[in-house]
Amino acid sequence: MVQYELDDGVAVLAADNPPVNALGAAVRQGLRDGIARAVADGAQAVVIYGEGKTWFAGADIREFGKQPVDPILPAVCDQIEACPIPVIAAMHGTVLGGGLEVALACHYRLAVPGTRLGLPEVTLGIIPGAGGTQRLPRLTGYANAIAMITSGKPVMADEALTMGIIDRVEEGAPRALGLAYARALISEGAAPRPVRDIAPPEPVDFAAAKAGFAKAARGQLSPVTAVDAIAASARMTFDDGLAEERRLFQTLMQTDQRKGLIHAFFAERQVSKLPELEGVSPRAFDRIGVIGGGTMGAGIATAALLARLQVTLIEQSDDAAAAARTRIAGNLSGAVKRGKISLDAYDRLMAEALQVGTDYDALATADVIIEAAFEDFAVKRDIFTRLDQVARPGAILASNTSYLDLDAIADVTDRPKDVIGLHFFSPAHVMRLLEVVVGEKTAPDVVATGFALAKRLGKTAVRAGVCDGFIGNRILSSYRTAADHMVLDGASPFQIDRVMEEFGFAMGPFAVADLAGLDIGWANRRRLAPTRHPKERVPTYPDRLCEQGHFGQKTGRGYYVYDGRNKVENPDVVGLIDAERAALRITPRAFDDAEILRRYMAAMVNEAAKVVGEGIARRSLDVDVTLLLGYGFPRYHGGPMKWADLQGLDTILADINVFAQDDAHFWQPASLLEQLVADGREFDDLNKETGA
Ligand code: T1G
């Protein structure tokens, strides 16, 4: 994994551990042996570089939680730094985590343009554990070091040069550049330059920095702990600082947050890998059709344009078509502001790649047509009937429905095998999640095309089966119902929001409802009313709020009253709730925060288990990724099913059985949950069984 070669007095260590040169045990041993051999061979310098697409992209995450194998990375870094001859890091690709720490232990650092350098450990629930918190500040100062380590965000090579992290940015092959740099250093008689010898910079107000991150972290430990480790470098000797960093690193390694974040890392990479799609080729697609230019349609069109696809958007009238074009222009200019595209690209996309009109015939050459019209079956039936007439044979007909029966929509056409659900999340050109809803008759290559399109759009695709609300919205309606029940029985919606925000959500369920628009929930309640089970408890006070024209943020009033970015609890809500309780003869009782969290999460996990048990989601990691990317589930909990595993499924089931004593209709334990508890297994075992 690390090839050794002596090139005219310069030892060259070539790391070759695809796909990302992760610093697994064999690579660490290769570095250790390579450095020792270079010294033994009397080399004048050492060049380290990575074969393949990148320099070391960090420690091998798959080794986390397992018995460490020597040499551990800090020891390798110390050995490199103590090497009596200059060691040069010649970098390209993604220099991340332990990979950057190895570079910081080297004496001279060069990178090719476009290289990204960062310490993303906090995004995995840990901190740099091989000297990053001690060496980086010595090179770039505390402000830069704190910013890089607590955000986990990489910097580009030219920025790293300006920040003093690296010495050179040069075009060329890393090996050749490294050798040239080594020869120049040898000719200058340059000596090793251990970073540990640099005095720590002027301290900053670490306490203030820490306080700032605590709020933003919403309960995540790693960014805050990272400040503690960095601060140690200001008051301790280098070796004591290293030891303190290691102590804090080990502490975080033991946390559930680390397990949750590592699970999220691998789940996001696994979720779009479906055994059923192995060997299935997607259909070609370059021309995308979009039906409907409202918020969702315009967002979908924008996502396609940003992916350099040709887009034809159809609206019902010229005015509506013009409004759609304006919305898309607004989305794209936002992308210009964020530096995602240039102004030239903006002009080209608006002028050449986008067609907007009212004539369905313009869709005759489209490869994939995505319907994003009003969430009403009759509307969708008419659209799919027309699409069936105009779309070319082999074109894929997709619906962005978020609730409706995709099989019923497909059966409107003579080509149900070409029909699929592509459920985007608002704003569709920003949100990463895409539920790929597979109908009973959807052909495998149509599914494969759905996943390929998602990848092209930069989305993370999750396969979902057909049921009311698919994966995400079905689970949402369950934990929302549990919240509504608690309000009817005595809890305050504002208390519930606070508890879920303390759990790590950016917003509690009632604030989210205000953001999404209370009219959406209202329409959904009306849609479901005719088929509602008599034992279902559905509050009516939200309908009262809507009848008064209060739809949340968009009307300035909902559960909260909004004044710009400020919001305060809407006192009218309390009155409406009291009135409903009185009408239902409910004597309200107190709910403590712990019970609110247990009920809310039990409802989420129980419904998630039903969704996996019924095969609507293939694996529990599919549910986790859906809730993480589409519903703001706190990433450091790993997703509801990972969280449940870490809590212990038996405790969740026990809670559900207790809650069922009051309401056996709502609290019906999922048979999958009961089975796993009986077998002493957990949701993650299911992932493993599918090779995840
Ligand atoms: N360890 C193990 N496997 C890894 C890995 C890693 N560090 N990085 C990527 N992979 C796998 C990944 O699961 C996937 O596998 C394949 O490589 C391609 O990845 C002491 C302890 C480098 C930017 O956090 O951010 O160092 O799915 O699909 O989009 O302080 O991977 O094909 O089977 O993501 O081109 C710090 C994590 C570790 C970097 C490439 N390092 N990786 O992105 O490909 S902690 C990181 C990434 C640490 C020290 C501490 C990205 C990437 P599979 P991919 P990509």
XYZ file of C-alpha atoms and ligand atoms in Angstrom:
747
model
C 0.000 0.000 0.000
C 3.022 2.322 0.375
C 5.615 1.752 -2.323
C 9.212 2.718 -1.448
C 11.694 3.874 -4.035
C 15.030 5.648 -3.821
C 15.335 8.123 -6.673
C 18.862 9.488 -6.857
C 19.150 10.138 -3.137
C 15.515 11.031 -2.568
C 13.269 8.419 -0.975
C 9.821 8.382 -2.563
C 6.862 6.951 -0.625
C 3.878 6.370 -2.918
C 0.604 5.615 -1.136
C -1.696 3.398 -3.120
C -4.872 2.468 -1.184
C -7.863 3.190 -3.473
C -10.313 4.742 -3.576
C -9.226 7.577 -1.236
C -5.855 6.461 0.265
C -7.471 6.107 3.675
C -4.813 5.815 6.393
C -5.634 2.262 7.383
C -3.208 0.087 9.397
C -1.262 -1.123 6.340
C -0.772 2.421 5.061
C 0.412 3.608 8.473
C 2.851 0.712 8.683
C 4.023 1.530 5.155
C 4.742 5.141 6.132
C 6.526 4.106 9.325
C 8.709 1.563 7.485
C 9.312 3.931 4.578
C 10.619 6.748 6.750
C 12.867 4.363 8.683
C 14.214 2.866 5.458
C 14.916 6.293 3.952
C 17.054 7.205 6.932
C 18.741 3.811 6.851
C 19.404 4.225 3.127
C 21.029 7.619 3.768
C 18.498 9.439 1.671
C 18.789 13.252 1.621
C 15.073 13.853 1.634
C 11.739 12.039 1.544
C 8.807 12.760 -0.760
C 5.375 11.424 0.103
C 2.553 11.465 -2.452
C -0.672 9.611 -3.229
C -1.379 7.454 -6.292
C -4.867 7.649 -7.740
C -7.372 10.462 -7.281
C -6.130 11.848 -4.001
C -3.568 12.279 -1.168
C -4.695 10.657 2.128
C -8.366 11.543 2.695
C -8.062 10.737 6.386
C -8.015 7.869 8.810
C -9.863 4.726 7.690
C -13.284 5.397 9.176
C -14.179 1.710 8.944
C -11.556 1.060 11.677
C -13.392 3.284 14.188
C -14.685 1.490 17.213
C -12.387 -1.480 16.525
C -9.212 -2.435 18.424
C -6.533 0.045 17.250
C -3.631 -1.504 15.276
C -0.119 -0.076 15.679
C 1.307 2.238 14.717
C -1.505 4.664 15.542
C -1.544 7.790 13.425
C -0.159 10.219 16.071
C 2.929 8.001 16.333
C 3.407 8.019 12.555
C 3.075 11.810 12.509
C 5.593 12.195 15.334
C 8.022 9.911 13.482
C 7.685 11.925 10.267
C 8.162 15.212 12.122
C 11.237 13.884 13.952
C 12.814 12.601 10.739
C 16.405 13.922 10.488
C 16.040 14.641 6.746
C 13.462 16.932 5.118
C 10.112 15.278 4.421
C 8.040 16.813 1.617
C 4.286 16.341 1.189
C 3.255 16.532 -2.490
C -0.537 16.717 -2.413
C -3.571 16.572 -4.709
C -7.298 15.805 -4.456
C -8.785 15.891 -0.955
C -6.289 16.310 1.910
C -8.605 15.629 4.829
C -8.426 14.777 8.518
C -5.497 12.522 9.293
C -4.327 13.202 5.755
C -3.798 16.893 6.526
C -2.308 15.944 9.892
C 0.324 13.807 8.099
C 1.055 16.818 5.889
C 1.362 19.100 8.937
C 3.906 16.638 10.377
C 5.939 16.898 7.166
C 8.477 19.701 6.946
C 7.530 21.128 3.523
C 4.132 21.067 1.801
C 3.110 21.624 -1.795
C -0.213 21.083 -3.513
C -1.524 21.198 -7.055
C -4.254 23.753 -7.846
C -7.753 22.593 -6.925
C -6.581 20.552 -3.955
C -8.958 20.780 -0.982
C -7.441 20.748 2.506
C -9.467 20.350 5.679
C -10.028 18.754 9.050
C -13.652 17.478 8.839
C -13.445 15.339 11.991
C -16.172 17.321 13.794
C -18.616 16.201 11.088
C -17.900 12.652 12.264
C -18.461 13.523 15.929
C -14.759 13.606 16.821
C -11.868 16.054 16.633
C -8.501 15.808 14.878
C -6.613 13.177 16.840
C -3.116 13.204 15.293
C -1.862 16.671 16.104
C -4.138 18.798 13.929
C -5.365 20.946 16.837
C -1.756 21.591 17.961
C 0.104 22.009 14.660
C -2.468 23.910 12.562
C -2.687 26.977 14.870
C 1.126 27.204 14.863
C 1.046 27.607 11.074
C -2.067 29.675 10.503
C -3.064 31.309 13.782
C -5.999 30.607 16.082
C -8.745 32.347 14.147
C -8.128 30.288 10.988
C -7.507 27.092 12.936
C -10.677 27.454 14.987
C -12.700 28.262 11.857
C -11.332 25.281 9.917
C -11.544 22.725 12.705
C -14.956 23.673 14.142
C -16.627 23.942 10.726
C -14.866 20.938 9.196
C -14.985 22.815 5.899
C -11.974 22.425 3.558
C -10.060 25.324 2.020
C -8.677 25.402 -1.521
C -4.919 25.151 -2.124
C -4.423 28.818 -2.998
C -6.217 29.837 0.190
C -4.138 27.365 2.224
C -1.046 29.017 0.742
C -2.237 32.445 1.851
C -3.079 31.050 5.275
C 0.483 29.703 5.686
C -0.601 26.074 5.810
C 1.320 25.064 2.687
C 4.430 26.428 1.002
C 3.726 26.031 -2.705
C 0.874 25.624 -5.236
C 2.125 24.225 -8.542
C 0.673 22.634 -11.634
C 1.912 19.147 -12.422
C 2.127 15.564 -11.205
C 2.620 15.371 -7.436
C 5.522 12.892 -7.652
C 7.503 15.032 -10.092
C 6.708 18.245 -8.224
C 7.755 16.650 -4.962
C 11.055 15.456 -6.375
C 11.815 18.871 -7.854
C 11.022 20.546 -4.530
C 13.204 18.017 -2.667
C 16.130 18.594 -5.002
C 15.808 22.352 -4.592
C 15.762 21.995 -0.804
C 18.773 19.676 -0.871
C 20.684 22.138 -3.027
C 19.814 24.899 -0.558
C 20.922 22.671 2.308
C 17.491 23.068 3.827
C 16.900 21.308 7.121
C 13.844 19.602 8.529
C 11.298 22.188 9.853
C 9.203 20.595 12.600
C 5.992 22.566 13.152
C 6.172 21.623 16.831
C 9.102 24.048 17.109
C 6.964 27.029 16.128
C 5.745 28.931 19.170
C 1.984 28.989 19.551
C 0.473 32.278 18.280
C -1.125 34.977 20.461
C -4.042 33.350 22.295
C -7.606 34.410 21.498
C -10.720 34.442 23.700
C -11.327 30.691 23.550
C -14.264 30.901 25.979
C -16.065 33.355 23.702
C -15.311 31.211 20.672
C -16.640 28.174 22.516
C -19.841 29.927 23.583
C -20.402 30.979 19.990
C -20.197 27.392 18.755
C -22.244 25.895 21.572
C -25.365 27.717 20.313
C -24.789 26.860 16.653
C -23.960 23.246 17.471
C -27.458 22.588 18.916
C -26.125 19.949 21.263
C -23.383 18.507 19.062
C -20.308 17.991 21.249
C -17.422 17.851 18.751
C -17.181 21.506 17.601
C -17.171 22.713 21.197
C -14.644 20.091 22.317
C -12.441 21.045 19.377
C -12.053 24.542 20.863
C -10.891 22.974 24.138
C -8.230 20.975 22.293
C -7.030 24.005 20.308
C -6.921 26.099 23.496
C -4.628 23.496 25.094
C -1.949 24.431 22.553
C -1.824 27.936 24.019
C -1.217 26.941 27.623
C 0.564 23.572 27.393
C 3.831 22.287 25.985
C 3.509 20.723 22.550
C 3.580 17.142 23.878
C 1.124 17.904 26.695
C -1.137 19.558 24.151
C -0.938 16.436 21.984
C -1.858 14.278 24.982
C -4.809 16.542 25.828
C -5.991 16.414 22.201
C -5.763 12.616 22.315
C -7.703 12.444 25.592
C -10.522 14.568 24.171
C -10.427 12.578 20.910
C -10.796 9.271 22.789
C -13.650 10.686 24.871
C -15.604 11.641 21.752
C -14.841 8.291 20.128
C -16.927 6.634 22.848
C -19.996 8.821 22.288
C -23.274 7.933 20.614
C -22.875 11.111 18.595
C -19.768 9.658 16.937
C -21.678 6.474 16.157
C -24.597 8.481 14.803
C -22.456 10.666 12.553
C -20.370 7.786 11.199
C -23.602 5.922 10.473
C -24.885 8.978 8.602
C -21.614 9.193 6.614
C -21.815 5.621 5.332
C -25.632 5.547 5.041
C -25.587 8.490 2.645
C -23.098 6.617 0.474
C -24.975 3.327 0.677
C -28.550 4.510 0.181
C -28.358 4.854 -3.595
C -26.724 1.464 -4.014
C -29.550 -1.006 -4.594
C -28.783 -4.682 -5.208
C -31.828 -4.819 -7.515
C -30.224 -2.262 -9.831
C -26.932 -4.099 -10.272
C -26.368 -4.543 -14.009
C -29.441 -2.433 -14.926
C -28.546 0.438 -17.297
C -30.478 3.688 -17.087
C -32.099 5.188 -20.180
C -30.358 8.171 -21.746
C -31.626 11.604 -20.750
C -30.667 15.084 -21.806
C -34.018 16.758 -22.319
C -36.242 17.228 -19.268
C -39.867 18.294 -19.376
C -41.574 19.880 -16.356
C -45.323 20.305 -15.966
C -46.215 23.194 -13.627
C -44.093 26.253 -12.849
C -45.045 26.901 -9.231
C -42.484 26.758 -6.410
C -41.808 23.034 -6.918
C -41.891 23.015 -10.741
C -39.612 26.042 -10.968
C -37.251 24.473 -8.403
C -37.092 21.207 -10.323
C -36.459 23.073 -13.591
C -33.694 25.063 -11.864
C -32.043 21.892 -10.557
C -32.095 20.438 -14.073
C -30.650 23.605 -15.598
C -27.876 23.685 -13.005
C -27.093 20.100 -14.053
C -26.747 21.389 -17.613
C -29.861 19.590 -18.872
C -32.231 21.020 -21.498
C -35.532 22.002 -19.881
C -38.998 22.535 -21.359
C -41.532 23.758 -18.807
C -45.251 23.741 -19.578
C -47.831 25.884 -17.781
C -51.564 26.348 -18.270
C -51.432 29.970 -19.486
C -48.978 32.498 -20.881
C -49.132 34.503 -17.645
C -48.386 31.438 -15.585
C -45.574 30.515 -17.982
C -44.066 33.995 -17.652
C -44.332 33.768 -13.866
C -42.553 30.408 -13.975
C -39.713 31.884 -16.027
C -39.376 34.694 -13.489
C -39.237 32.202 -10.612
C -36.520 30.199 -12.350
C -34.574 33.378 -13.096
C -34.781 34.224 -9.394
C -33.486 30.784 -8.404
C -30.621 30.986 -10.891
C -29.578 34.462 -9.829
C -29.425 33.094 -6.304
C -26.994 30.484 -7.654
C -24.929 33.291 -9.218
C -24.842 35.079 -5.837
C -23.711 31.866 -4.115
C -20.947 31.587 -6.741
C -22.371 28.298 -8.046
C -22.599 29.589 -11.621
C -21.199 32.604 -13.467
C -23.295 35.383 -14.961
C -22.401 34.049 -18.432
C -23.697 30.643 -17.500
C -26.849 32.291 -16.146
C -27.460 34.048 -19.454
C -26.798 30.867 -21.425
C -29.123 28.747 -19.315
C -31.958 31.275 -19.479
C -31.494 31.898 -23.212
C -30.625 28.489 -24.584
C -31.346 25.656 -22.129
C -34.763 26.764 -20.907
C -37.981 26.757 -22.947
C -41.223 27.824 -21.268
C -44.643 27.543 -22.887
C -48.176 26.177 -22.802
C -48.071 23.652 -25.659
C -47.728 20.005 -24.574
C -46.426 19.126 -28.068
C -43.174 20.796 -27.067
C -42.603 17.754 -24.871
C -42.633 15.293 -27.788
C -38.834 14.883 -27.671
C -38.367 14.965 -23.903
C -36.572 12.017 -22.272
C -37.986 12.485 -18.761
C -41.118 14.525 -17.991
C -41.736 15.508 -14.367
C -45.228 16.559 -13.365
C -45.232 19.084 -10.498
C -48.804 20.301 -10.531
C -51.327 20.857 -7.756
C -51.598 17.906 -5.346
C -54.979 16.697 -6.607
C -55.652 13.332 -8.259
C -58.019 14.687 -10.898
C -55.456 17.287 -11.978
C -52.736 14.638 -12.232
C -55.028 12.227 -14.107
C -55.634 14.871 -16.812
C -51.966 15.662 -17.116
C -50.861 12.029 -17.406
C -53.591 11.326 -19.941
C -52.201 14.144 -22.125
C -48.595 13.131 -21.539
C -49.447 9.591 -22.626
C -50.544 11.053 -25.963
C -47.617 13.422 -26.637
C -44.569 11.799 -25.002
C -42.297 9.772 -27.256
C -42.085 5.975 -26.774
C -39.521 5.234 -24.068
C -39.888 8.619 -22.417
C -40.169 8.452 -18.640
C -43.236 9.994 -17.029
C -42.579 11.073 -13.447
C -44.791 12.610 -10.785
C -43.590 14.849 -7.984
C -46.614 13.845 -5.905
C -45.813 13.827 -2.195
C -48.739 11.713 -1.049
C -50.932 10.389 -3.873
C -51.138 6.805 -5.153
C -48.521 6.522 -7.887
C -49.960 3.224 -9.157
C -53.311 4.910 -9.726
C -51.561 7.719 -11.609
C -49.607 5.186 -13.695
C -52.750 3.257 -14.571
C -54.138 6.375 -16.226
C -51.582 5.753 -18.988
C -50.978 2.888 -21.442
C -47.361 2.785 -20.287
C -47.423 2.249 -16.484
C -43.955 0.630 -16.679
C -42.560 4.029 -17.752
C -44.135 5.843 -14.794
C -42.180 6.631 -11.628
C -42.441 8.991 -8.658
C -39.694 11.608 -8.222
C -40.589 13.317 -4.946
C -38.481 16.455 -4.554
C -38.295 18.513 -1.346
C -38.753 22.270 -1.258
C -36.761 24.217 -2.375
C -36.163 21.567 -5.042
C -32.945 23.138 -6.392
C -31.451 23.204 -2.886
C -32.703 20.211 -0.876
C -30.486 17.161 -1.427
C -33.123 14.491 -0.872
C -35.101 12.818 -3.669
C -37.556 10.013 -2.953
C -37.613 7.723 -6.008
C -41.047 6.138 -5.738
C -41.253 2.784 -7.475
C -44.707 1.704 -8.644
C -45.963 -1.842 -8.957
C -45.312 -1.811 -12.739
C -42.314 0.531 -12.912
C -39.615 -1.066 -15.097
C -36.131 -1.624 -13.547
C -34.394 0.594 -16.133
C -36.865 3.376 -15.298
C -35.882 3.034 -11.627
C -32.215 3.058 -12.647
C -32.858 6.231 -14.655
C -34.483 7.845 -11.613
C -31.337 7.176 -9.593
C -29.047 8.302 -12.428
C -31.020 11.531 -12.807
C -30.788 12.117 -9.052
C -26.999 11.736 -9.191
C -26.830 14.123 -12.177
C -28.881 16.677 -10.186
C -26.551 16.287 -7.187
C -29.322 14.679 -5.130
C -29.220 11.747 -2.759
C -31.850 9.305 -3.980
C -33.791 7.008 -1.683
C -35.950 4.198 -3.073
C -39.502 4.276 -1.729
C -42.464 1.992 -2.326
C -46.020 3.239 -2.847
C -48.101 4.101 0.206
C -49.714 7.308 1.530
C -46.798 9.682 2.059
C -44.107 7.187 0.928
C -41.249 7.095 3.521
C -40.827 10.626 4.818
C -44.313 12.115 4.861
C -45.814 8.908 6.231
C -43.432 8.964 9.202
C -43.905 12.737 9.561
C -47.666 12.364 9.874
C -47.147 9.801 12.638
C -44.893 11.893 14.879
C -47.014 14.954 14.093
C -50.060 13.015 15.263
C -48.294 12.086 18.493
C -47.529 15.787 19.000
C -51.167 16.726 18.293
C -52.371 14.135 20.800
C -50.057 15.540 23.471
C -51.437 19.031 22.838
C -55.016 17.821 23.182
C -54.084 16.062 26.436
C -52.353 19.022 28.020
C -48.955 19.781 26.507
C -48.218 23.118 24.887
C -47.139 23.191 21.214
C -44.443 25.645 22.254
C -43.122 23.241 24.914
C -43.010 20.460 22.314
C -41.112 22.715 19.903
C -38.594 23.607 22.622
C -38.042 19.958 23.572
C -37.423 18.919 19.956
C -35.119 21.884 19.371
C -33.133 20.883 22.473
C -32.980 17.377 20.999
C -31.207 18.973 18.042
C -33.865 19.880 15.454
C -33.441 23.370 14.007
C -37.201 23.786 14.422
C -39.895 21.968 16.359
C -42.922 20.513 14.527
C -45.199 23.490 15.005
C -42.614 26.001 13.816
C -42.005 23.707 10.806
C -45.748 23.672 10.085
C -45.713 27.482 10.088
C -42.749 27.431 7.640
C -44.348 24.916 5.271
C -47.731 26.656 5.470
C -50.649 25.572 7.665
C -52.874 25.418 4.548
C -50.932 22.305 3.389
C -51.795 20.383 6.582
C -55.368 21.721 6.344
C -55.754 20.447 2.753
C -54.294 17.106 3.818
C -56.723 16.774 6.747
C -59.606 17.532 4.406
C -58.276 14.987 1.879
C -58.082 12.263 4.512
C -61.286 13.131 6.405
C -63.604 10.916 4.284
C -61.529 7.790 5.036
C -60.642 8.646 8.664
C -60.974 5.839 11.241
C -63.514 6.798 13.941
C -60.904 6.193 16.673
C -58.441 8.665 15.136
C -57.930 11.779 17.229
C -57.437 14.786 14.930
C -57.433 18.256 16.509
C -59.647 20.873 14.895
C -58.106 23.996 16.451
C -55.565 24.207 13.594
C -58.541 24.370 11.186
C -59.883 27.300 13.189
C -56.528 29.029 12.764
C -56.654 28.428 8.995
C -60.270 29.541 8.727
C -59.074 32.863 10.202
C -56.573 33.053 7.320
C -53.532 32.301 9.480
C -51.259 29.999 7.463
C -48.010 30.595 9.347
C -44.948 32.497 8.101
C -46.491 33.340 4.742
C -49.335 35.219 6.453
C -47.237 36.425 9.401
C -49.338 34.446 11.860
C -49.760 30.786 12.721
C -48.617 28.988 15.822
C -46.261 31.910 16.159
C -46.582 35.590 15.279
C -43.791 36.725 12.921
C -42.180 40.150 12.774
C -39.416 39.831 10.215
C -37.042 37.108 11.505
C -38.479 37.373 15.047
C -41.262 35.135 16.216
C -43.304 35.027 19.407
C -45.863 32.476 20.564
C -49.345 33.258 19.220
C -51.536 33.682 22.325
C -54.692 32.943 20.287
C -53.473 29.366 19.847
C -53.679 28.689 23.570
C -57.262 29.912 23.586
C -58.212 27.728 20.629
C -56.641 24.687 22.301
C -58.402 25.322 25.609
C -61.715 25.637 23.784
C -61.202 22.340 21.996
C -60.195 20.522 25.180
C -63.295 21.850 26.880
C -65.470 20.750 23.961
C -63.882 17.291 24.115
C -64.192 17.281 27.921
C -60.455 16.695 28.264
C -58.879 17.602 31.598
C -55.411 18.680 30.560
C -52.438 17.154 32.389
C -48.788 18.167 32.623
C -46.178 16.609 30.331
C -42.543 16.793 31.329
C -39.899 17.225 28.657
C -38.719 13.613 28.903
C -42.180 12.214 28.223
C -42.679 14.537 25.261
C -39.404 13.326 23.721
C -40.207 9.657 24.385
C -43.684 9.885 22.827
C -42.526 11.918 19.841
C -39.601 9.608 19.067
C -41.557 6.425 19.806
C -44.139 7.471 17.209
C -41.386 8.225 14.688
C -39.483 4.989 15.263
C -42.613 2.823 15.364
C -43.892 4.136 12.030
C -40.383 3.841 10.582
C -40.352 0.186 11.616
C -43.682 -0.347 9.837
C -42.307 1.366 6.716
C -39.297 -1.000 6.697
C -41.398 -3.996 7.736
C -43.741 -3.447 4.768
C -40.820 -2.946 2.364
C -41.759 0.646 1.574
C -38.180 1.367 2.590
C -35.739 -1.397 1.708
C -33.436 -0.830 4.716
C -33.481 1.141 7.932
C -30.624 3.292 6.612
C -33.003 4.435 3.846
C -35.308 5.830 6.515
C -32.415 7.448 8.366
C -31.138 9.211 5.243
C -34.678 10.363 4.368
C -35.230 11.946 7.774
C -31.699 13.397 7.885
C -31.816 15.034 4.452
C -35.512 15.844 4.142
C -36.885 16.424 7.644
C -34.048 18.099 9.535
C -33.395 15.135 11.846
C -30.287 16.037 13.932
C -27.390 14.415 12.120
C -25.475 13.522 15.277
C -28.254 11.129 16.256
C -27.705 9.284 12.953
C -31.389 9.200 12.019
C -34.400 7.827 13.937
C -33.555 4.152 13.470
C -29.902 4.533 14.397
C -31.003 6.626 17.384
C -33.428 3.871 18.390
C -30.675 1.244 18.166
C -28.475 3.395 20.412
C -31.322 3.835 22.914
C -32.181 0.119 22.862
C -35.190 -1.089 20.891
C -36.606 -2.780 23.987
C -36.976 0.590 25.742
C -38.810 2.040 22.714
C -41.151 -0.953 22.538
C -41.771 -0.769 26.281
C -42.762 2.884 25.910
C -45.149 2.080 23.046
C -46.815 -0.639 25.098
C -47.287 1.828 27.978
C -48.690 4.518 25.679
C -51.020 1.971 24.092
C -52.811 1.617 27.412
C -54.321 5.090 26.800
C -54.691 4.846 23.019
C -54.401 1.337 21.577
C -55.574 2.572 18.174
C -52.645 4.917 17.568
C -50.001 2.998 19.475
C -49.920 -0.343 17.633
C -46.376 -1.698 17.903
C -44.745 -2.474 14.573
C -44.333 -6.225 14.153
C -40.771 -5.680 12.908
C -39.946 -3.856 16.153
C -41.483 -6.635 18.247
C -39.604 -9.256 16.233
C -36.238 -7.527 16.562
C -36.710 -7.067 20.310
C -37.711 -10.708 20.681
C -34.591 -11.741 18.729
C -32.356 -9.315 20.593
C -31.440 -7.694 17.283
C -31.433 -4.125 16.079
C -32.362 -2.171 12.949
C -28.715 -1.957 11.860
C -28.614 -5.755 11.569
C -31.086 -5.409 8.702
C -28.722 -3.057 6.913
C -25.889 -5.515 7.327
C -28.038 -8.347 5.939
C -28.510 -6.347 2.734
C -24.740 -5.939 2.433
C -24.747 -2.291 3.614
N -12.284 5.923 5.456
C -12.857 4.833 4.873
N -13.581 4.858 3.699
C -13.692 6.045 3.116
C -13.128 7.239 3.660
C -12.393 7.136 4.881
N -11.819 8.195 5.445
N -13.437 8.253 2.832
C -14.159 7.726 1.819
N -14.317 6.411 1.987
C -15.012 5.481 1.088
C -16.495 5.802 0.952
O -17.238 5.181 1.961
C -16.803 5.225 -0.422
O -16.928 3.823 -0.272
C -15.523 5.503 -1.197
O -14.499 5.678 -0.212
C -15.587 6.728 -2.045
O -16.042 7.802 -1.223
C -6.966 10.966 13.282
C -9.508 10.104 12.937
C -12.745 11.823 0.320
C -14.150 13.737 -0.274
O -13.831 12.679 6.958
O -15.288 13.221 2.613
O -8.884 11.329 9.884
O -19.294 3.623 -0.861
O -18.257 8.122 -2.346
O -17.601 11.671 -3.396
O -7.755 13.064 12.915
O -15.278 10.381 0.715
O -17.544 3.207 -2.545
O -17.842 1.607 -0.639
O -17.413 9.776 -0.652
O -15.286 11.262 -4.336
C -11.414 12.320 8.147
C -14.262 11.388 4.460
C -11.488 10.984 8.772
C -13.096 12.261 4.756
C -14.308 11.581 -1.554
N -11.690 12.223 6.723
N -14.437 11.167 3.032
O -15.607 11.857 -1.924
O -16.299 9.566 -2.891
S -11.308 11.114 10.517
C -12.912 12.406 6.249
C -14.962 12.121 2.233
C -9.636 11.295 10.770
C -7.793 11.794 12.353
C -9.223 11.382 12.223
C -15.178 11.754 0.808
C -14.053 12.229 -0.136
P -17.949 3.030 -1.121
P -17.120 8.850 -1.752
P -16.223 11.129 -3.245
